[in-house]
Short mmCIF file of C-alpha atoms and ligand atoms in Angstrom, two decimals:
data_model
loop_
_atom_site.label_atom_id
_atom_site.label_comp_id
_atom_site.label_asym_id
_atom_site.label_seq_id
_atom_site.Cartn_x
_atom_site.Cartn_y
_atom_site.Cartn_z
CA MET G 1 -65.71 135.99 74.37
CA SER G 2 -68.23 135.15 71.66
CA LYS G 3 -70.70 137.93 72.32
CA GLN G 4 -70.46 141.17 74.24
CA THR G 5 -73.25 142.44 76.45
CA ARG G 6 -75.79 144.56 74.63
CA THR G 7 -75.36 148.30 74.91
CA LYS G 8 -78.00 150.94 75.01
CA ILE G 9 -76.70 154.10 73.35
CA ILE G 10 -78.01 157.59 73.85
CA VAL G 11 -77.02 160.60 71.79
CA GLN G 12 -75.88 163.62 73.77
CA GLY G 13 -75.17 166.77 71.74
CA GLN G 14 -72.67 165.88 69.05
CA GLY G 15 -71.19 162.91 70.84
CA ILE G 16 -72.42 159.40 71.49
CA VAL G 17 -72.43 158.37 75.12
CA LEU G 18 -72.72 154.83 76.37
CA GLU G 19 -75.60 154.96 78.80
CA GLN G 20 -75.67 151.45 80.09
CA ARG G 21 -74.75 147.91 79.26
CA GLN G 22 -77.17 145.13 79.96
CA SER G 23 -76.65 141.41 80.12
CA LEU G 24 -79.27 138.71 80.58
CA VAL G 25 -77.92 135.59 82.23
CA LEU G 26 -79.54 132.22 82.90
CA GLY G 27 -78.33 130.45 86.05
CA ILE G 28 -78.74 126.75 86.82
CA GLU G 29 -78.32 125.18 90.28
CA THR G 30 -78.41 121.41 90.91
CA SER G 31 -75.62 120.76 93.42
CA CYS G 32 -77.78 119.47 96.26
CA ASP G 33 -81.53 118.96 96.64
CA GLU G 34 -82.91 122.04 94.88
CA THR G 35 -83.47 122.05 91.13
CA ALA G 36 -83.32 125.75 90.29
CA ALA G 37 -83.09 128.15 87.36
CA SER G 38 -83.22 131.92 87.25
CA ILE G 39 -82.73 134.81 84.89
CA ILE G 40 -80.93 137.94 86.01
CA ALA G 41 -80.59 141.24 84.22
CA ARG G 42 -77.40 143.10 85.09
CA TYR G 43 -76.97 146.73 84.16
CA GLU G 44 -73.82 148.77 84.40
CA ASP G 45 -73.76 152.48 83.62
CA LYS G 46 -70.86 154.45 82.19
CA ASN G 47 -69.64 155.25 85.72
CA GLY G 48 -69.46 151.58 86.66
CA ASN G 49 -72.60 151.68 88.81
CA ILE G 50 -74.17 148.25 88.80
CA GLU G 51 -77.83 147.35 89.11
CA ALA G 52 -79.48 143.98 88.99
CA LYS G 53 -82.96 142.66 88.56
CA ILE G 54 -84.18 139.13 89.19
CA LEU G 55 -86.50 138.46 86.24
CA SER G 56 -87.36 134.96 87.43
CA ASN G 57 -86.20 132.59 90.15
CA ILE G 58 -87.73 129.11 90.06
CA VAL G 59 -86.78 126.61 92.76
CA ARG G 60 -88.10 123.07 93.07
CA SER G 61 -87.17 121.59 96.44
CA GLN G 62 -86.75 117.82 96.72
CA ILE G 63 -87.49 117.77 100.46
CA ASP G 64 -90.46 115.42 100.00
CA GLU G 65 -88.32 112.89 98.10
CA HIS G 66 -85.59 112.83 100.77
CA ALA G 67 -87.67 113.28 103.95
CA PRO G 68 -88.39 109.52 104.42
CA PHE G 69 -84.61 108.92 104.55
CA GLY G 70 -83.85 111.75 107.01
CA GLY G 71 -81.30 113.29 104.66
CA VAL G 72 -80.41 113.88 101.02
CA VAL G 73 -79.92 110.63 99.04
CA PRO G 74 -77.46 111.58 96.24
CA GLU G 75 -78.78 109.07 93.67
CA LEU G 76 -82.39 110.20 94.18
CA ALA G 77 -81.32 113.83 93.99
CA ALA G 78 -79.54 113.35 90.65
CA ARG G 79 -82.52 111.48 89.18
CA ALA G 80 -84.96 114.18 90.28
CA HIS G 81 -82.75 116.87 88.70
CA VAL G 82 -82.83 114.93 85.41
CA VAL G 83 -86.62 114.73 85.52
CA HIS G 84 -87.31 118.35 86.44
CA LEU G 85 -84.49 120.60 85.22
CA ASP G 86 -85.78 121.22 81.68
CA ILE G 87 -89.22 122.15 83.03
CA ILE G 88 -87.70 124.51 85.62
CA ILE G 89 -85.58 126.25 82.93
CA ALA G 90 -88.64 126.62 80.69
CA LYS G 91 -90.57 128.14 83.60
CA ALA G 92 -87.73 130.57 84.33
CA LEU G 93 -87.76 131.77 80.71
CA LYS G 94 -91.54 132.03 80.63
CA GLU G 95 -91.75 134.04 83.84
CA ALA G 96 -89.04 136.40 82.57
CA LYS G 97 -90.98 136.70 79.28
CA LEU G 98 -87.84 135.75 77.34
CA ASP G 99 -86.69 132.96 75.08
CA PHE G 100 -83.27 131.34 74.71
CA ASN G 101 -82.24 133.78 71.98
CA ASP G 102 -82.48 136.70 74.43
CA ILE G 103 -79.99 135.16 76.84
CA ASP G 104 -76.39 136.42 76.68
CA ALA G 105 -74.71 133.73 78.79
CA ILE G 106 -75.50 130.61 80.78
CA GLY G 107 -74.01 129.88 84.20
CA ALA G 108 -74.26 126.56 86.00
CA THR G 109 -72.96 125.30 89.30
CA ALA G 110 -69.92 123.14 88.48
CA GLY G 111 -69.18 122.26 92.12
CA PRO G 112 -68.72 121.73 94.97
CA GLY G 113 -71.67 119.44 95.63
CA LEU G 114 -73.17 116.02 95.04
CA ILE G 115 -71.45 115.02 91.83
CA GLY G 116 -74.47 113.36 90.17
CA GLY G 117 -76.55 116.51 90.55
CA VAL G 118 -73.72 118.84 89.50
CA LEU G 119 -73.21 116.75 86.34
CA VAL G 120 -76.90 117.10 85.43
CA GLY G 121 -76.86 120.91 85.68
CA LEU G 122 -73.46 121.47 84.11
CA THR G 123 -74.08 119.07 81.23
CA THR G 124 -77.45 120.68 80.55
CA ALA G 125 -75.80 124.10 80.47
CA LYS G 126 -73.07 122.86 78.12
CA ALA G 127 -75.65 121.35 75.77
CA LEU G 128 -77.67 124.59 75.72
CA CYS G 129 -74.56 126.69 75.13
CA ALA G 130 -73.39 124.40 72.31
CA ALA G 131 -76.79 124.38 70.59
CA LEU G 132 -77.43 128.11 71.02
CA ASP G 133 -73.85 129.34 70.60
CA LYS G 134 -73.80 131.06 73.99
CA PRO G 135 -70.90 131.44 76.42
CA LEU G 136 -70.74 128.95 79.30
CA ILE G 137 -69.75 130.13 82.76
CA ALA G 138 -68.87 127.43 85.31
CA ILE G 139 -69.81 128.63 88.76
CA ASN G 140 -68.46 127.64 92.14
CA HIS G 141 -71.51 127.19 94.38
CA LEU G 142 -69.71 128.87 97.29
CA GLU G 143 -68.88 131.88 95.15
CA ALA G 144 -72.57 132.13 94.25
CA HIS G 145 -73.44 132.27 97.98
CA ALA G 146 -70.59 134.73 98.56
CA LEU G 147 -71.71 137.21 95.89
CA THR G 148 -75.46 137.14 96.64
CA ALA G 149 -75.17 140.12 98.99
CA ARG G 150 -74.00 142.21 96.03
CA LEU G 151 -77.13 141.24 94.15
CA THR G 152 -79.51 142.02 97.01
CA ASP G 153 -77.71 144.84 98.86
CA ASN G 154 -75.09 146.12 96.43
CA VAL G 155 -72.39 145.40 99.02
CA GLN G 156 -68.93 146.64 98.06
CA PHE G 157 -65.74 144.57 98.47
CA PRO G 158 -64.21 143.58 100.82
CA TYR G 159 -66.50 141.88 103.34
CA LEU G 160 -66.51 138.95 105.72
CA MET G 161 -68.94 136.16 104.91
CA LEU G 162 -70.21 133.50 107.27
CA LEU G 163 -71.66 130.66 105.21
CA VAL G 164 -73.78 128.28 107.28
CA SER G 165 -75.61 125.64 105.28
CA GLY G 166 -76.24 121.90 105.17
CA GLY G 167 -72.92 121.39 103.39
CA HIS G 168 -70.67 124.22 104.59
CA THR G 169 -69.68 126.24 107.62
CA GLN G 170 -67.02 128.76 106.69
CA TYR G 171 -65.68 132.25 107.25
CA ILE G 172 -64.57 133.71 103.96
CA GLU G 173 -62.86 137.00 103.27
CA VAL G 174 -64.53 138.18 100.07
CA ASN G 175 -61.98 140.57 98.57
CA ASN G 176 -63.13 140.63 94.96
CA ILE G 177 -64.71 138.38 92.33
CA GLY G 178 -62.46 135.32 92.29
CA ASP G 179 -60.40 136.57 95.24
CA TYR G 180 -61.37 134.73 98.42
CA LYS G 181 -59.49 133.83 101.56
CA LEU G 182 -60.73 131.01 103.77
CA LEU G 183 -60.39 132.13 107.40
CA GLY G 184 -62.01 129.12 109.03
CA THR G 185 -64.14 126.07 108.35
CA THR G 186 -65.61 123.00 110.04
CA ILE G 187 -63.30 120.07 110.59
CA ASP G 188 -66.21 117.60 110.58
CA ASP G 189 -69.98 118.23 110.23
CA ALA G 190 -71.44 121.36 108.66
CA LEU G 191 -73.74 123.28 111.00
CA GLY G 192 -76.93 122.47 109.05
CA GLU G 193 -75.86 118.84 109.03
CA ALA G 194 -75.47 118.97 112.84
CA PHE G 195 -79.02 120.35 113.12
CA ASP G 196 -80.32 117.64 110.76
CA LYS G 197 -78.51 114.76 112.50
CA THR G 198 -79.51 115.94 115.97
CA ALA G 199 -83.14 116.23 114.85
CA LYS G 200 -83.04 112.74 113.36
CA MET G 201 -81.66 111.36 116.63
CA LEU G 202 -84.61 112.92 118.48
CA GLY G 203 -87.13 111.55 115.98
CA LEU G 204 -87.92 114.97 114.49
CA ALA G 205 -88.74 115.50 110.81
CA TYR G 206 -86.32 116.40 108.00
CA PRO G 207 -84.92 119.00 107.46
CA GLY G 208 -84.06 119.20 111.13
CA GLY G 209 -83.07 122.87 111.44
CA PRO G 210 -86.58 124.37 111.43
CA GLU G 211 -87.88 121.49 113.64
CA ILE G 212 -85.20 122.08 116.27
CA GLU G 213 -85.89 125.80 116.23
CA LYS G 214 -89.62 125.12 116.76
CA SER G 215 -89.04 122.70 119.66
CA ALA G 216 -86.38 124.96 121.21
CA LYS G 217 -89.00 127.69 121.69
CA LYS G 218 -90.79 125.43 124.20
CA GLY G 219 -87.65 124.19 125.95
CA ASP G 220 -85.28 125.12 128.78
CA ALA G 221 -81.96 126.13 127.20
CA ASN G 222 -80.11 125.79 130.51
CA ARG G 223 -81.10 122.23 131.36
CA PHE G 224 -78.21 120.56 129.50
CA LYS G 225 -74.63 121.76 129.30
CA PHE G 226 -73.18 120.70 125.96
CA PRO G 227 -69.51 121.08 124.94
CA LYS G 228 -68.20 123.86 122.70
CA PRO G 229 -65.34 122.11 120.87
CA LEU G 230 -62.37 124.16 119.62
CA LEU G 231 -63.68 127.32 121.26
CA HIS G 232 -60.70 127.49 123.61
CA GLU G 233 -58.37 127.55 120.57
CA LYS G 234 -57.48 130.71 118.65
CA ARG G 235 -58.17 129.24 115.20
CA LEU G 236 -61.44 130.19 113.46
CA ASP G 237 -62.52 126.59 112.79
CA PHE G 238 -65.56 124.67 114.00
CA SER G 239 -66.22 121.12 115.13
CA PHE G 240 -69.79 119.91 115.61
CA SER G 241 -69.49 116.14 115.76
CA GLY G 242 -68.61 116.19 119.50
CA LEU G 243 -71.69 118.28 120.18
CA LYS G 244 -73.82 115.75 118.31
CA THR G 245 -72.35 112.89 120.37
CA ALA G 246 -72.95 114.81 123.61
CA VAL G 247 -76.61 115.25 122.64
CA ARG G 248 -76.90 111.52 121.91
CA LEU G 249 -75.39 110.56 125.26
CA ALA G 250 -77.62 113.00 127.15
CA ALA G 251 -80.69 111.65 125.36
CA GLN G 252 -79.70 108.02 126.09
CA LYS G 253 -79.25 108.82 129.78
CA ILE G 254 -82.83 110.03 130.23
CA ALA G 255 -84.56 107.77 127.67
CA PRO G 256 -87.43 107.31 126.99
CA LEU G 257 -87.74 110.98 126.10
CA SER G 258 -90.87 112.98 126.85
CA GLU G 259 -91.88 115.87 124.58
CA GLN G 260 -90.51 118.27 127.21
CA ASP G 261 -87.18 116.40 127.33
CA LYS G 262 -86.89 116.79 123.55
CA ASN G 263 -87.74 120.48 123.75
CA ASP G 264 -85.12 121.01 126.46
CA ILE G 265 -82.47 119.17 124.43
CA CYS G 266 -83.30 121.25 121.35
CA ALA G 267 -83.18 124.51 123.31
CA SER G 268 -79.86 123.57 124.96
CA PHE G 269 -78.38 122.43 121.62
CA GLN G 270 -79.46 125.63 119.87
CA LYS G 271 -78.12 127.82 122.67
CA THR G 272 -74.76 126.04 122.47
CA VAL G 273 -74.65 126.60 118.70
CA VAL G 274 -75.51 130.29 119.10
CA ASP G 275 -72.77 130.70 121.73
CA ILE G 276 -70.22 128.99 119.46
CA LEU G 277 -71.18 131.04 116.39
CA CYS G 278 -71.20 134.32 118.28
CA ALA G 279 -67.80 133.76 119.92
CA ARG G 280 -66.23 132.64 116.64
CA THR G 281 -67.77 135.48 114.62
CA LYS G 282 -66.43 138.03 117.12
CA ASP G 283 -62.93 136.59 116.54
CA ALA G 284 -63.43 136.41 112.76
CA LEU G 285 -64.47 140.08 112.61
CA GLU G 286 -61.40 140.95 114.66
CA ALA G 287 -59.16 138.97 112.26
CA PHE G 288 -60.82 140.64 109.25
CA LYS G 289 -60.26 144.07 110.81
CA GLN G 290 -56.55 143.38 111.25
CA THR G 291 -56.02 143.08 107.49
CA HIS G 292 -58.63 145.64 106.34
CA ASN G 293 -58.43 148.35 108.98
CA ASP G 294 -58.97 151.13 106.45
CA LYS G 295 -62.25 149.62 105.15
CA PRO G 296 -65.77 149.55 106.59
CA LEU G 297 -66.42 146.37 108.58
CA GLN G 298 -69.17 144.35 106.86
CA LEU G 299 -70.51 140.94 107.86
CA VAL G 300 -72.60 138.99 105.36
CA ILE G 301 -74.52 135.83 106.32
CA ALA G 302 -75.47 133.16 103.79
CA GLY G 303 -76.82 129.60 103.78
CA GLY G 304 -80.01 127.95 105.00
CA VAL G 305 -79.09 128.04 108.71
CA ALA G 306 -79.32 131.85 108.51
CA ALA G 307 -83.09 131.30 108.72
CA ASN G 308 -82.69 130.46 112.42
CA LYS G 309 -83.98 133.45 114.42
CA ALA G 310 -81.90 132.74 117.54
CA ILE G 311 -78.73 132.60 115.44
CA ALA G 312 -79.68 135.74 113.50
CA LEU G 313 -80.36 137.60 116.75
CA GLY G 314 -77.05 136.52 118.28
CA LEU G 315 -75.08 137.56 115.19
CA LYS G 316 -76.89 140.90 115.06
CA GLN G 317 -75.62 141.65 118.55
CA VAL G 318 -72.07 140.54 117.69
CA ALA G 319 -72.05 142.80 114.61
CA ALA G 320 -73.41 145.75 116.61
CA ASP G 321 -70.79 145.25 119.34
CA ALA G 322 -68.02 145.19 116.71
CA ASN G 323 -69.41 148.25 114.92
CA ALA G 324 -69.90 146.16 111.79
CA SER G 325 -72.82 146.40 109.39
CA LEU G 326 -74.71 143.14 109.08
CA ILE G 327 -76.14 142.07 105.72
CA VAL G 328 -78.51 139.11 105.59
CA PRO G 329 -80.08 138.60 102.13
CA PRO G 330 -83.73 137.46 102.11
CA ILE G 331 -83.85 133.84 103.21
CA SER G 332 -85.09 132.66 99.79
CA LEU G 333 -81.74 133.87 98.42
CA CYS G 334 -79.71 132.56 101.39
CA THR G 335 -80.82 128.99 100.65
CA ASP G 336 -79.85 127.33 97.36
CA ASN G 337 -81.39 129.03 94.31
CA GLY G 338 -80.70 129.81 90.67
CA ALA G 339 -80.54 133.61 91.07
CA MET G 340 -77.29 133.42 93.01
CA VAL G 341 -75.75 131.30 90.24
CA ALA G 342 -77.05 133.62 87.50
CA TRP G 343 -75.71 136.61 89.42
CA ALA G 344 -72.24 135.09 89.95
CA ALA G 345 -72.20 134.23 86.23
CA ALA G 346 -73.27 137.79 85.33
CA GLU G 347 -70.46 139.23 87.48
CA ARG G 348 -67.89 136.95 85.81
CA TYR G 349 -69.34 137.53 82.33
CA ALA G 350 -69.01 141.30 82.80
CA LEU G 351 -65.28 140.71 83.41
CA GLY G 352 -65.00 138.70 80.19
CA VAL G 353 -64.87 135.27 81.80
CA GLN G 354 -66.02 132.27 79.79
CA ASN G 355 -65.28 128.56 80.31
CA ASP G 356 -64.52 125.76 77.86
CA PHE G 357 -66.89 122.86 77.38
CA ASP G 358 -64.33 120.48 78.88
CA PHE G 359 -64.70 122.19 82.27
CA ALA G 360 -65.13 119.26 84.69
CA ALA G 361 -67.77 118.96 87.41
CA ARG G 362 -66.14 118.85 90.86
CA SER G 363 -67.46 117.40 94.09
CA ARG G 364 -64.80 119.40 95.98
CA TRP G 365 -63.81 122.90 94.92
CA PRO G 366 -62.52 125.25 97.61
CA LEU G 367 -63.07 128.96 97.05
CA ASN G 368 -59.40 129.74 97.52
CA ASP G 369 -58.46 127.34 94.68
CA GLU G 370 -56.17 128.72 91.96
CA SER G 371 -58.91 128.08 89.37
CA MET G 372 -61.14 130.72 91.00
CA LYS G 373 -58.79 133.58 90.14
CA ILE G 374 -59.68 135.82 87.21
O1 KG4 U 1 -78.39 126.46 102.20
P1 KG4 U 1 -79.33 125.30 102.31
O2 KG4 U 1 -80.74 125.48 101.87
O3 KG4 U 1 -78.80 124.07 101.50
C1 KG4 U 1 -77.48 123.67 101.49
O4 KG4 U 1 -77.13 122.89 102.40
O5 KG4 U 1 -76.72 124.11 100.60
O6 KG4 U 1 -79.28 124.84 103.83
C2 KG4 U 1 -80.03 123.78 104.31
C3 KG4 U 1 -79.70 123.58 105.77
C4 KG4 U 1 -80.33 122.31 106.35
O7 KG4 U 1 -79.34 121.60 107.03
C5 KG4 U 1 -81.40 122.86 107.29
O8 KG4 U 1 -81.65 122.03 108.39
C6 KG4 U 1 -80.79 124.17 107.72
O9 KG4 U 1 -80.20 124.68 106.55
N1 KG4 U 1 -81.83 125.09 108.22
C7 KG4 U 1 -81.87 125.52 109.49
C8 KG4 U 1 -83.06 126.29 109.59
N2 KG4 U 1 -83.68 126.31 108.37
C9 KG4 U 1 -82.90 125.57 107.54
N3 KG4 U 1 -81.05 125.32 110.52
C10 KG4 U 1 -81.39 125.89 111.69
N4 KG4 U 1 -82.51 126.62 111.89
C11 KG4 U 1 -83.36 126.85 110.87
N5 KG4 U 1 -84.47 127.58 111.06
ZN1 ZN U 2 -75.64 126.13 99.21
#
């Protein structure tokens, strides 16, 4: 490790006592359609108590660029990251009232994600680290989501995380930094993707999740009965492509669709999703309890779909029924951002982790991969 975190020293009587160690970490996120940079201060006192402060968290969403296409266009995303990333990093430094020399380490998402975007962020981080002689920390985007609850709520290991975003739908046992067990995942579409594709089919705007939630409020959730694939099986996996097809067939049957028809489809779709998530989460909590029966039961939600109020309400009930505490970070930290990357990097940096400049960007990088272990 090229540089250790700075240490504030206080003098107590005759002896010198380490009061706290502080590290300042820059985090860069470019794996999908947000160009983001953030600076985190992480403090650890002599008893191992950890505190964190978000000094800046700048996110530039590319929604306007992708909206006309009804989804993220990888080439456009990568180009927009190239154009904006340096400005976003400069803003993050300015807002934190710091310059590059103050930074102890730089973390960047190295995957999984759209490879063009990941390359932009990771290469930028490598260039900065080489020029400034700072340690590079390659961050797994999923780990960044997984550890956010420790930044916002100081959650202790282990906990169960449900990650529901445009790219992922997973249950992960978060046992420690670098120690993750995948309990279940989607075998086809991610949940956010299912929301986006269903919305597109109904002629709603992108991103589809918030649009479906809005329409669902005005609809009859019991008008359509949609399938709940895999729910009869014991495994903790999801499948959403059958649900999407069922929505398409139902819409075709009653076309042309009135506004009320669309609202009813949205409400029925959302209700089906809530039912699926609640049933699965109940089973996932049960599975988690089997292997951690001596530990408090904690459920953490992450990812953009967590913004959905009907889903949040359903999961709150499931957690209460299971006697589990539910932790949902603020939605601005549930969706993609630089603070979660800076935080994951700060956690790894504190353990002495540093990556070589030949660390490759990865479009796929499961959390339970050997390379995650510390
Ligand atoms: O985590 P995120 O910002 O980006 C990644 O995919 O990594 O998640 C974006 C996804 C989109 O698919 C969007 O439609 C969905 O989250 N989303 C929602 C809601 N708000 C955002 N889905 C359902 N209901 C919402 N209110
Ligand atoms: Zn994400």
